[in-house]
XYZ file of C-alpha atoms in Angstrom:
776
model
C 7.225 10.641 -1.130
C 4.695 7.800 -1.404
C 1.084 8.684 -0.636
C -1.111 5.600 -0.301
C -4.549 4.650 0.947
C -4.996 1.229 2.534
C -8.321 -0.605 2.756
C -7.738 -3.299 5.370
C -10.710 -5.586 4.972
C -11.719 -8.721 6.843
C -11.002 -10.919 3.827
C -8.921 -8.824 1.417
C -6.832 -5.653 1.231
C -6.557 -2.990 -1.453
C -3.867 -0.331 -1.723
C -4.307 2.810 -3.823
C -1.510 5.272 -4.527
C -1.742 8.960 -5.415
C 0.322 9.931 -8.447
C 0.544 12.945 -10.703
C -1.947 11.354 -13.104
C -4.520 10.569 -10.403
C -5.327 7.667 -8.091
C -4.266 4.154 -9.055
C -4.945 0.860 -7.287
C -1.637 -0.976 -7.367
C -1.079 -4.670 -8.023
C 0.901 -7.066 -5.850
C 3.702 -9.415 -6.942
C 1.061 -11.715 -8.455
C -0.262 -8.858 -10.668
C -3.469 -8.894 -8.622
C -4.923 -5.707 -7.142
C -6.682 -7.743 -4.462
C -4.380 -9.055 -1.718
C -5.747 -11.563 0.822
C -5.580 -10.356 4.449
C -3.675 -13.435 5.461
C -0.325 -14.316 7.059
C 1.237 -17.777 7.198
C 3.968 -18.396 9.749
C 6.668 -20.914 8.937
C 9.556 -22.195 11.010
C 11.897 -19.578 9.563
C 9.872 -17.044 7.607
C 6.448 -15.533 6.965
C 4.260 -15.675 3.875
C 1.883 -12.751 3.330
C -1.083 -12.256 1.006
C -1.550 -14.674 -1.880
C 1.314 -16.907 -0.784
C -0.238 -17.218 2.675
C -3.745 -17.884 1.362
C -2.454 -20.874 -0.608
C -1.381 -22.380 2.739
C -4.714 -21.948 4.557
C -5.590 -25.613 4.015
C -2.083 -27.117 4.148
C -0.833 -25.066 7.127
C -4.088 -24.668 9.035
C -2.750 -24.033 12.527
C -0.203 -21.402 11.525
C -2.072 -19.416 8.862
C -3.724 -16.343 10.386
C -6.760 -14.683 8.801
C -10.004 -13.055 9.899
C -8.256 -10.990 12.585
C -9.989 -7.666 11.901
C -12.564 -8.330 14.637
C -9.789 -8.760 17.219
C -8.461 -5.188 17.120
C -8.374 -3.520 20.520
C -10.318 -6.237 22.356
C -9.264 -8.193 25.418
C -8.803 -11.932 25.251
C -11.839 -12.491 27.504
C -14.083 -10.290 25.361
C -17.197 -12.279 24.283
C -16.647 -11.122 20.698
C -13.128 -12.589 20.739
C -14.417 -15.813 22.224
C -17.088 -15.968 19.516
C -14.469 -15.468 16.820
C -12.304 -18.233 18.332
C -15.003 -20.746 17.450
C -14.747 -19.768 13.782
C -10.952 -19.633 13.589
C -8.953 -22.807 12.837
C -5.883 -21.466 14.665
C -5.388 -20.802 18.359
C -5.370 -17.379 20.043
C -2.996 -16.825 22.936
C -3.585 -14.360 25.758
C -0.933 -11.643 25.696
C 0.586 -10.113 28.860
C -1.423 -6.911 28.371
C -4.670 -8.779 27.704
C -4.857 -7.979 23.952
C -5.894 -10.618 21.462
C -4.306 -9.521 18.277
C -3.486 -6.934 15.294
C -9.507 2.389 6.389
C -11.440 1.271 9.542
C -15.183 0.727 9.975
C -17.151 3.691 11.236
C -18.216 1.697 14.309
C -14.659 1.160 15.593
C -14.213 2.402 19.152
C -11.228 4.214 20.640
C -9.461 1.000 21.659
C -9.889 -0.471 18.191
C -8.694 2.711 16.501
C -5.633 2.920 18.743
C -4.917 -0.728 17.984
C -4.895 0.004 14.250
C -2.671 3.035 14.815
C -0.253 0.908 16.831
C -0.239 -1.760 14.109
C 0.569 0.907 11.507
C 3.415 2.163 13.695
C 4.800 -1.363 14.075
C 4.633 -1.758 10.291
C 6.620 1.465 9.847
C 3.759 3.476 8.318
C 3.188 7.175 8.931
C -0.585 7.183 9.328
C -1.936 10.616 8.407
C -5.529 9.691 9.167
C -7.716 6.776 10.158
C -10.703 7.215 7.909
C -14.153 5.731 8.270
C -14.904 3.452 5.344
C -18.152 5.087 4.246
C -16.519 8.538 4.518
C -13.695 7.371 2.246
C -16.276 6.131 -0.252
C -18.081 9.485 -0.073
C -14.835 11.354 -0.769
C -14.063 9.125 -3.772
C -17.583 9.864 -5.038
C -17.752 13.617 -4.438
C -14.317 15.034 -5.229
C -14.681 14.364 -8.961
C -18.267 15.671 -9.237
C -18.458 18.886 -11.255
C -22.212 19.477 -10.789
C -22.412 19.762 -6.982
C -24.584 22.661 -5.716
C -22.839 25.868 -4.529
C -22.270 26.421 -0.807
C -25.239 28.791 -0.513
C -27.702 26.274 -1.990
C -29.382 23.170 -0.592
C -26.877 20.279 -0.452
C -27.161 17.069 -2.411
C -27.861 14.129 -0.077
C -26.394 10.766 -1.021
C -26.727 7.417 0.758
C -23.623 5.199 0.860
C -24.079 1.507 1.660
C -21.075 -0.717 2.302
C -21.615 -4.412 2.962
C -18.318 -6.249 3.066
C -17.354 -9.708 4.227
C -17.962 -9.108 7.943
C -19.845 -5.831 8.454
C -22.663 -3.679 7.083
C -22.470 0.142 7.228
C -24.765 2.915 6.010
C -24.136 6.653 5.975
C -25.876 9.679 4.521
C -23.716 12.563 3.329
C -24.496 16.106 2.235
C -22.476 17.483 -0.693
C -21.837 21.046 -1.762
C -19.100 22.254 -4.055
C -15.808 21.497 -2.325
C -17.527 20.251 0.825
C -18.599 16.920 2.295
C -20.489 16.523 5.574
C -21.487 13.182 7.059
C -24.995 13.653 8.487
C -25.500 10.248 10.114
C -24.126 6.737 10.105
C -25.540 3.395 11.221
C -24.234 -0.120 11.087
C -24.648 -3.806 11.761
C -21.109 -5.005 12.585
C -22.157 -8.641 12.440
C -23.820 -8.831 9.039
C -21.714 -9.436 5.938
C -20.746 -11.847 3.229
C -19.387 -14.412 5.650
C -22.825 -14.807 7.243
C -24.187 -15.972 3.898
C -21.179 -18.279 3.509
C -21.847 -19.753 6.957
C -25.481 -20.384 6.071
C -24.373 -22.373 3.014
C -21.711 -24.240 4.990
C -24.203 -25.243 7.686
C -26.656 -26.445 5.040
C -24.117 -28.607 3.211
C -22.643 -29.936 6.474
C -26.050 -31.282 7.398
C -26.587 -32.669 3.916
C -23.193 -34.417 3.834
C -23.793 -35.765 7.323
C -26.933 -37.469 6.087
C -25.747 -38.351 2.596
C -22.131 -39.407 3.217
C -22.162 -40.075 6.995
C -19.336 -37.582 7.665
C -19.081 -34.784 10.219
C -17.354 -31.969 8.335
C -17.066 -29.655 11.344
C -14.751 -32.092 13.096
C -12.158 -31.750 10.320
C -10.711 -28.222 10.088
C -9.140 -28.767 6.657
C -12.342 -30.121 5.163
C -14.302 -27.262 6.731
C -11.981 -24.666 5.237
C -12.292 -26.251 1.788
C -16.084 -26.209 2.132
C -15.986 -22.505 3.075
C -13.936 -21.768 -0.044
C -16.313 -23.696 -2.303
C -19.406 -22.108 -0.737
C -17.960 -18.627 -1.297
C -17.457 -19.475 -4.979
C -20.978 -20.889 -5.196
C -22.449 -17.739 -3.611
C -20.727 -15.552 -6.219
C -21.970 -17.768 -9.049
C -25.562 -17.604 -7.749
C -25.389 -13.798 -7.836
C -25.017 -14.021 -11.607
C -27.035 -17.169 -12.353
C -30.461 -18.244 -11.106
C -30.321 -21.855 -12.341
C -29.128 -24.922 -10.434
C -25.390 -24.796 -9.801
C -23.246 -27.811 -8.800
C -20.942 -28.129 -5.799
C -18.248 -30.768 -6.329
C -15.241 -31.395 -4.046
C -12.817 -34.223 -4.771
C -11.092 -36.149 -1.956
C -13.042 -34.006 0.459
C -12.835 -36.116 3.595
C -11.917 -39.745 4.256
C -11.020 -40.043 0.542
C -14.633 -39.284 -0.377
C -15.736 -37.150 -3.325
C -18.817 -35.104 -2.415
C -21.306 -33.310 -4.636
C -24.488 -31.318 -4.299
C -26.315 -28.416 -5.937
C -28.239 -25.235 -5.129
C -30.000 -22.403 -6.960
C -30.635 -18.754 -6.116
C -34.193 -19.310 -4.908
C -33.043 -21.923 -2.404
C -30.233 -19.624 -1.281
C -32.586 -16.697 -0.673
C -34.958 -18.904 1.287
C -32.054 -20.251 3.340
C -30.813 -16.715 4.156
C -34.209 -15.030 4.587
C -33.457 -14.058 8.195
C -30.231 -12.366 7.117
C -31.942 -10.337 4.393
C -34.411 -8.931 6.936
C -31.445 -7.307 8.738
C -30.703 -5.084 5.715
C -33.572 -2.633 6.282
C -33.195 -1.538 9.974
C -29.901 0.392 9.472
C -31.434 2.101 6.420
C -34.416 3.221 8.462
C -32.236 4.328 11.373
C -29.909 6.469 9.256
C -32.849 8.328 7.710
C -34.328 9.024 11.157
C -31.017 10.230 12.608
C -30.441 12.564 9.630
C -34.089 13.809 9.738
C -34.488 13.102 6.040
C -37.284 11.696 3.891
C -36.899 9.383 0.914
C -37.520 12.267 -1.490
C -34.551 14.150 0.018
C -32.128 11.496 -1.247
C -30.541 12.184 -4.636
C -28.637 8.945 -5.105
C -27.906 5.594 -3.454
C -24.366 4.294 -3.940
C -23.421 0.745 -2.975
C -19.964 -0.782 -2.465
C -18.620 -3.952 -0.900
C -18.653 -7.495 -2.230
C -21.864 -8.582 -0.481
C -23.911 -5.834 -2.187
C -23.624 -7.895 -5.366
C -26.140 -10.385 -3.937
C -29.417 -9.698 -5.823
C -31.595 -10.066 -2.703
C -29.556 -7.404 -0.888
C -30.018 -4.987 -3.783
C -33.724 -5.812 -3.798
C -34.091 -4.948 -0.110
C -32.340 -1.589 -0.612
C -34.416 -0.708 -3.677
C -37.610 -1.723 -1.890
C -36.869 0.604 1.042
C -35.873 3.726 -0.918
C -38.315 3.146 -3.804
C -35.666 4.113 -6.326
C -32.914 2.468 -8.320
C -29.501 2.068 -6.762
C -26.288 3.271 -8.403
C -23.212 1.132 -9.028
C -20.949 3.802 -10.523
C -18.270 3.265 -7.863
C -15.839 0.361 -7.938
C -17.353 -1.904 -5.287
C -13.972 -3.318 -4.229
C -11.575 -0.389 -4.628
C -13.631 2.699 -3.722
C -12.528 2.738 -0.054
C -8.810 2.516 -0.871
C -9.144 5.224 -3.520
C -10.932 7.540 -1.084
C -8.226 6.989 1.541
C -5.510 7.785 -1.018
C -7.337 11.008 -1.941
C -7.543 12.045 1.721
C -3.860 11.263 2.169
C -2.998 13.389 -0.875
C -5.080 16.263 0.546
C -3.175 16.067 3.841
C 0.256 15.632 2.233
C 2.299 18.703 1.264
C 3.706 16.764 -1.698
C 0.449 16.997 -3.690
C -1.712 19.846 -4.856
C -5.315 18.679 -4.693
C -8.587 20.488 -5.293
C -9.877 21.988 -2.026
C -12.410 19.651 -0.463
C -13.390 19.862 3.214
C -14.564 16.764 5.081
C -16.677 16.794 8.234
C -17.030 13.364 9.802
C -18.900 12.436 12.974
C -18.616 10.616 16.301
C -20.326 7.201 16.078
C -21.131 6.971 19.797
C -22.031 9.347 22.623
C -19.083 10.071 24.925
C -19.614 10.899 28.593
C -17.244 12.118 31.303
C -17.631 11.091 34.951
C -15.786 12.423 37.982
C -15.904 12.035 41.759
C -17.519 14.639 43.978
C -18.107 15.004 47.696
C -21.895 14.869 47.387
C -24.028 12.016 48.566
C -24.084 10.326 45.136
C -20.322 10.631 45.028
C -20.076 11.256 41.250
C -20.933 13.800 38.610
C -21.112 13.259 34.867
C -21.898 15.021 31.631
C -22.166 14.082 27.965
C -19.379 15.860 26.104
C -20.051 14.481 22.624
C -23.397 13.152 21.486
C -23.867 10.513 18.809
C -23.328 11.884 15.280
C -21.509 14.942 16.658
C -19.225 16.489 13.986
C -15.585 15.423 14.142
C -12.769 16.326 14.493
C -13.965 18.660 17.242
C -12.898 20.015 20.632
C -14.548 21.818 23.508
C -13.543 23.305 26.861
C -15.179 22.333 30.160
C -14.646 24.297 33.365
C -14.285 22.658 36.782
C -13.879 24.251 40.239
C -11.605 22.029 42.281
C -9.261 22.232 45.279
C -7.276 19.068 44.575
C -6.243 16.800 41.657
C -9.193 14.949 40.152
C -9.830 12.103 37.739
C -12.086 12.133 34.682
C -13.404 8.818 33.430
C -14.482 8.711 29.763
C -16.863 6.067 28.428
C -19.418 5.388 25.700
C -23.082 5.613 26.600
C -24.979 4.177 23.630
C -23.148 0.945 22.877
C -26.449 -0.935 23.017
C -26.347 -0.692 19.210
C -23.196 -2.806 19.171
C -22.615 -5.724 21.572
C -19.532 -4.494 23.384
C -19.159 -5.435 27.055
C -16.668 -2.753 28.100
C -17.683 0.828 27.220
C -14.654 2.409 28.932
C -12.385 4.708 26.949
C -9.965 5.524 29.748
C -9.292 7.751 32.705
C -7.488 11.102 32.785
C -6.061 12.514 36.021
C -5.633 16.300 36.190
C -2.653 16.893 38.453
C -1.203 19.848 40.425
C -4.587 21.307 41.356
C -4.543 23.300 44.628
C -6.851 25.811 46.371
C -6.484 29.499 45.565
C -4.563 31.753 47.976
C -7.862 32.813 49.552
C -8.856 29.184 50.118
C -11.403 29.173 47.295
C -11.555 26.425 44.634
C -9.330 26.786 41.593
C -10.919 27.272 38.218
C -9.676 24.462 35.949
C -10.339 24.520 32.220
C -10.164 21.088 30.554
C -10.033 20.760 26.790
C -11.440 17.506 25.387
C -11.400 16.568 21.747
C -12.011 13.890 19.149
C -9.075 14.100 16.751
C -8.790 13.449 13.018
C -8.497 9.701 13.685
C -11.760 9.665 15.645
C -9.900 9.061 18.924
C -11.046 10.800 22.121
C -8.552 12.441 24.471
C -8.207 15.094 27.136
C -5.968 17.373 25.131
C -4.983 19.887 27.797
C -5.843 21.332 31.180
C -5.020 24.651 32.745
C -5.761 26.430 36.012
C -6.887 30.060 36.072
C -5.010 31.728 38.903
C -6.404 34.986 40.322
C -4.113 37.883 41.253
C -6.007 40.569 43.185
C -5.007 44.174 42.481
C -6.388 47.560 43.423
C -8.637 49.433 41.066
C -10.643 48.392 38.059
C -8.906 46.442 35.269
C -10.247 45.320 31.970
C -8.736 41.883 32.555
C -11.723 41.141 34.745
C -13.618 40.586 31.524
C -11.966 37.180 31.274
C -14.268 36.069 34.085
C -17.458 36.766 32.131
C -17.818 33.093 31.254
C -19.520 31.434 34.179
C -21.394 28.291 35.068
C -23.852 26.988 37.571
C -21.948 25.866 40.641
C -23.147 23.549 43.357
C -21.679 24.355 46.725
C -20.395 21.783 49.167
C -18.153 21.910 52.166
C -14.901 21.506 50.303
C -15.695 20.967 46.638
C -17.291 22.782 43.742
C -18.026 21.368 40.287
C -19.911 22.633 37.283
C -22.553 21.206 35.042
C -22.148 21.239 31.295
C -24.576 24.167 30.913
C -22.644 27.432 30.375
C -24.181 30.896 30.384
C -22.868 34.390 29.847
C -23.613 36.977 32.498
C -26.177 38.618 30.271
C -28.089 35.395 29.699
C -27.930 33.991 33.262
C -31.276 33.754 35.073
C -32.017 36.843 37.188
C -32.179 34.976 40.476
C -28.692 33.599 39.817
C -27.181 36.780 38.413
C -26.182 38.386 41.706
C -24.684 35.161 42.950
C -22.617 34.790 39.788
C -21.460 38.361 39.971
C -20.272 37.841 43.499
C -17.870 35.169 42.308
C -16.238 37.538 39.848
C -13.641 39.774 41.353
C -11.760 42.568 39.770
C -8.200 41.508 39.167
C -5.674 39.952 36.884
C -5.694 36.258 36.002
C -3.127 33.974 34.456
C -3.415 30.499 32.939
C -1.049 27.739 34.050
C -0.881 24.433 32.147
C -1.466 21.332 34.230
C 0.014 17.849 33.671
C -2.393 15.077 32.687
C -1.856 11.402 33.424
C -3.746 9.154 31.010
C -4.718 5.536 31.524
C -6.385 4.307 28.343
C -8.386 1.130 28.078
C -6.320 -1.656 26.431
C -3.640 0.823 25.414
C -0.304 -0.737 24.500
C 2.449 0.536 26.756
C 5.258 2.351 25.004
C 7.813 -0.244 26.133
C 5.672 -3.076 24.776
C 5.040 -1.178 21.545
C 8.781 -0.571 21.142
C 9.423 -4.276 21.647
C 6.870 -5.070 18.921
C 8.579 -2.615 16.575
C 11.943 -4.178 17.385
C 10.594 -7.695 16.846
C 9.037 -6.667 13.547
C 12.397 -5.305 12.422
C 14.026 -8.593 13.382
C 11.378 -10.551 11.494
C 11.836 -8.389 8.405
C 15.571 -9.052 8.548
C 14.918 -12.756 9.120
C 12.558 -12.804 6.127
C 15.254 -11.156 4.004
C 17.960 -13.596 5.116
C 15.639 -16.550 4.607
C 14.764 -15.332 1.115
C 18.463 -15.074 0.281
C 19.017 -18.577 1.679
C 16.140 -20.012 -0.359
C 17.345 -18.188 -3.478
C 20.807 -19.730 -3.014
C 19.279 -23.174 -2.549
C 17.028 -22.738 -5.579
C 20.039 -21.629 -7.636
C 21.781 -24.937 -6.886
C 18.655 -26.917 -7.713
C 18.079 -24.961 -10.918
C 21.698 -25.449 -11.996
C 21.473 -29.227 -11.451
C 18.298 -29.639 -13.510
C 19.304 -27.193 -16.245
C 22.827 -28.575 -16.723
C 21.720 -32.208 -16.676
C 19.160 -31.445 -19.344
C 21.752 -29.715 -21.553
C 24.263 -32.569 -21.131
C 21.893 -34.725 -23.116
C 21.340 -32.097 -25.816
C 23.454 -29.054 -26.649
C 26.476 -29.941 -24.463
C 26.643 -33.556 -25.562
C 29.335 -32.994 -28.237
C 31.551 -30.927 -25.953
C 32.287 -33.463 -23.209
C 33.986 -36.849 -23.294
C 32.087 -39.923 -22.237
C 34.285 -40.319 -19.179
C 33.698 -36.752 -18.049
C 29.996 -37.096 -18.826
C 29.649 -40.088 -16.517
C 31.615 -38.347 -13.790
C 29.620 -35.092 -14.010
C 26.276 -36.910 -14.175
C 27.144 -38.711 -10.959
C 28.071 -35.415 -9.280
C 24.784 -33.833 -10.348
C 22.784 -36.804 -9.060
C 24.611 -36.748 -5.737
C 23.928 -33.024 -5.415
C 20.223 -33.548 -6.124
C 20.005 -36.248 -3.446
C 21.915 -34.035 -1.026
C 19.425 -31.171 -1.601
C 16.498 -33.316 -0.479
C 18.288 -34.966 2.427
C 20.969 -33.364 4.566
C 21.093 -30.290 2.324
C 17.399 -29.513 2.858
C 18.094 -26.906 5.543
C 21.614 -25.503 5.274
C 23.029 -21.984 5.687
C 23.218 -19.749 2.639
C 27.011 -20.017 2.328
C 26.838 -23.821 2.027
C 24.597 -23.479 -1.051
C 26.839 -20.770 -2.512
C 29.902 -23.014 -2.108
C 28.050 -25.990 -3.575
C 27.102 -23.961 -6.651
C 30.668 -22.786 -7.165
C 31.859 -26.376 -6.914
C 29.418 -27.480 -9.611
C 30.414 -24.598 -11.853
C 34.066 -25.714 -11.711
C 32.964 -28.832 -13.608
C 30.325 -27.209 -15.760
C 31.891 -23.935 -16.869
C 34.590 -25.499 -19.154
C 31.867 -27.397 -21.012
C 29.654 -24.346 -21.202
C 32.636 -22.275 -22.390
C 33.463 -24.735 -25.200
C 29.851 -24.683 -26.330
C 29.609 -20.888 -26.291
C 32.957 -20.497 -28.092
C 31.853 -22.965 -30.763
C 28.587 -21.097 -31.293
C 30.048 -17.576 -31.403
C 33.413 -18.220 -33.093
C 32.175 -18.419 -36.737
C 30.569 -14.988 -36.552
C 33.632 -13.396 -34.944
C 35.966 -14.953 -37.551
C 33.687 -13.888 -40.368
C 33.563 -10.283 -39.117
C 37.351 -10.126 -38.866
C 37.783 -11.668 -42.323
C 35.411 -9.129 -43.882
C 37.318 -6.239 -42.358
C 40.641 -7.606 -43.669
C 39.197 -7.997 -47.177
C 37.782 -4.477 -47.105
C 41.162 -2.969 -46.173
C 42.876 -5.055 -48.861
C 40.461 -3.683 -51.495
C 41.318 -0.122 -50.459
C 45.040 -0.883 -50.763
C 44.484 -2.432 -54.197
C 42.505 0.637 -55.343
C 45.333 2.853 -54.102
C 47.848 0.836 -56.106
C 45.628 1.235 -59.187
C 45.762 5.056 -58.829
C 42.121 5.377 -57.809
C 41.504 9.138 -57.382
C 39.528 8.483 -54.192
C 42.747 7.457 -52.445
C 45.432 9.462 -54.280
C 45.763 11.763 -51.243
C 46.922 8.967 -48.924
C 50.473 8.981 -47.610
C 52.460 6.120 -49.250
C 54.372 5.411 -46.032
C 51.184 5.052 -44.036
C 49.610 2.852 -46.702
C 52.657 0.627 -46.489
C 52.194 0.332 -42.715
C 48.584 -0.694 -43.247
C 49.585 -3.286 -45.818
C 52.131 -4.760 -43.434
C 49.599 -4.829 -40.570
C 46.997 -6.575 -42.714
C 49.514 -9.166 -43.780
C 50.316 -9.931 -40.159
C 46.615 -10.048 -39.255
C 45.921 -12.531 -42.063
C 48.809 -14.673 -40.932
C 47.528 -14.605 -37.315
C 44.003 -15.462 -38.405
C 45.058 -18.361 -40.653
C 47.336 -19.854 -38.024
C 44.647 -19.741 -35.358
C 42.013 -21.204 -37.650
C 44.311 -24.049 -38.735
C 45.213 -24.850 -35.140
C 41.556 -24.760 -34.081
C 40.460 -27.038 -36.880
C 42.869 -29.711 -35.647
C 41.146 -29.833 -32.214
C 38.071 -31.840 -31.290
C 34.968 -30.220 -29.773
C 35.800 -31.720 -26.389
C 39.061 -29.761 -26.198
C 39.447 -26.159 -25.091
C 39.769 -23.727 -28.029
C 43.122 -22.354 -29.178
C 41.739 -18.893 -29.587
C 38.772 -17.417 -27.781
C 36.086 -15.260 -29.277
C 37.145 -12.401 -27.048
C 40.653 -12.493 -28.614
C 39.181 -12.390 -32.125
C 36.932 -9.459 -31.219
C 39.888 -7.636 -29.678
C 41.896 -8.215 -32.862
C 39.032 -6.834 -34.912
C 38.870 -3.667 -32.775
C 42.644 -3.275 -33.009
C 42.418 -3.461 -36.811
C 39.776 -0.741 -36.856
C 41.728 1.595 -34.630
C 44.966 1.146 -36.631
C 43.745 1.044 -40.248
C 40.605 3.167 -40.397
C 42.215 6.546 -39.541
C 44.637 5.991 -42.445
C 42.538 4.489 -45.244
C 39.503 6.667 -44.526
C 41.469 9.873 -44.200
C 39.385 12.617 -45.904
C 40.716 14.488 -48.954
C 41.964 18.081 -48.363
C 39.588 20.828 -49.539
C 40.491 22.690 -52.835
C 40.737 26.520 -52.616
C 38.458 28.170 -55.229
C 38.274 31.735 -53.850
C 40.647 33.281 -56.487
C 38.715 31.739 -59.393
C 35.461 33.164 -58.046
C 36.975 36.666 -57.674
C 38.295 36.581 -61.247
C 34.919 35.522 -62.606
C 33.172 38.347 -60.760
C 35.663 40.936 -62.102
C 35.044 39.889 -65.717
C 31.306 40.009 -65.277
C 31.315 43.568 -63.817
C 33.799 45.098 -66.340
C 33.367 48.432 -68.404
C 30.351 48.530 -70.709
C 28.928 51.050 -73.211
C 31.795 53.529 -72.923
C 31.775 53.642 -69.179
C 35.168 53.902 -67.611
C 36.573 51.207 -65.489
C 36.857 53.633 -62.610
C 33.141 54.380 -62.660
C 32.166 50.742 -62.753
C 34.706 49.579 -60.197
C 32.872 48.462 -57.101
C 33.474 50.197 -53.770
C 35.808 47.620 -52.337
C 36.447 49.785 -49.297
C 32.776 49.707 -48.391
C 32.542 45.992 -49.045
C 35.654 45.445 -47.006
C 34.310 47.466 -44.107
C 31.008 45.640 -44.256
C 32.849 42.341 -44.343
C 34.993 43.346 -41.423
C 31.977 44.477 -39.448
C 30.168 41.273 -40.249
C 33.153 39.201 -39.208
C 33.433 41.211 -36.048
C 29.761 40.663 -35.262
C 30.157 36.943 -35.787
C 33.110 36.902 -33.424
C 31.135 38.763 -30.788
C 28.230 36.433 -31.274
């Protein structure tokens, strides 16, 4: 089972995988751990990552990048329209109104569901959508051995993530085995690309004056300028001196050049640097912390490498910042750790994570009062998540709950709606009173809000006093109307209800049994992909994957033909030159040239089988030449090996004839068979060598290397068992027994009987020993 964490950034992606040895950020097919978030669409196939990025300039209209801001937004959304100005490709309005395809902490429900849908289309089993700063906090805290115990004051750490398109800050409290996010703030429209845009605007104006060209009218030139400005920005982070900007054949065959230093850059981006401090101040206020309460400040994200950004952070907290985390890979590593914690395939140190809700969530419903609606805040900003709560309504008919965000003033977002949830099958009680409906709302592990369940509490009146009446001890303020009752969010127990309300509350509680009946809920989520549309996307993705595979096979077949043409033509002038006649050389050269021309003309776009057949046709001409060359190269070694084996056997036979004691045990008849076989082998070898020597290199060989090798193996299997037959072992047991008897004979007048060993005992011991060995 693969357990991975994916950091889907605006500019780049990182993927970390959990293995038995720990967390590892994996490399792509280019041996690079950083993969561009880019897709290039061709007529037949797609290029993804590095291959797509290389086509940004050459295939401007069909290379898609910078789509992270489009998640879960409608085509008419002002943010989407703003992004359209920056993008060199066109966005098309989809039938459902959507604009496109780790997540930032400021992502709303629609954006989170969009990412979940994209993961489902890609065939991924998403265990959790994780806020980026929370993932960084997990990567930081899980390896810390010096965290305070649970009963002590937690260690507060600030995490700052400024990537290419967004700026996020969170403060987290750490205890041993525990992480709690206290507050999070953000500026979704401040990141590295803002600094790039400032540079691009500056140089566009300079080139307009200096070279009389309007760069923004040429999308290719503008993209090249963006790429060069990004490089220049990174260089200025490490060097304060003047740095050149040179672009050859930039526009209208002009070479352009300029320069800039860090001081100029900081002056140019002064307004952007002032936006660094407000989120820092806000997160401290929301967490009710002072600067002295902060133990450490950890920064990640590419834009935090800009010296002026670091300076602003240091200036606010009045302490040095820490760069112990990998600025690029920390998010992916944290996600992989969370995935390993959730997966049953890994055993990970216990570490609890409490995240939070980035926005306040409010429910609204219709009533029969003059204002016509009621509402309550079910989750406030920075409320712990995942979390659920139960709200009680008193209704006589089905009703609709509308969920929406109430503090989106922090983020420009024109549509705060989350969705509507209709509670069905609600009817009056048998006595005509309103039904008590309990609605469970929750924010799940992905940070997505939903009405999880609803149930009606049905009363069943019985005689006498029953303990089940205790289930009615939870009560709420109720506002009476002619035909409707609803509750506010304030809940009280009977003991804590105000005295002037106590009698009234008690009157609503009757002795009797109650039962809970689940109610169906119909959801209508804002910009939610319908299941049919999602299934069609999954089906289309499967088709595209298959098309990519078939196209790769087609291109591989085409490349094989092209490679064969170039490789064989090169060898015809070198190593194969002696193995082909001049007539055949001219003929084959013409065929290769015709094939090359065909590849770049009518053969440019042919089915796979056409290329396979073309390659086989070429090999019919080329393989005989290649075979003659290979036979010529390998034949001497094969002949030499066979000759050595024949000589070795002949030496053994000669030693046998000379009565060598090493071979005096061999059977004469078998030796004679070996001698006859060797004679035949020598005759076969000499005849083949003589016949081969009479042929030219342009002719096919008389004997192939494979035949010589087979002959050599045949010789080994026939001769070796005979000539290397081991000598039989000589029995020496009687000699040893005789020697022992003489050594233990009668001495000093002792009789032979007295000195005779107890052979019976020895025999029994020997028998017992043998028996034990057999048992063993």
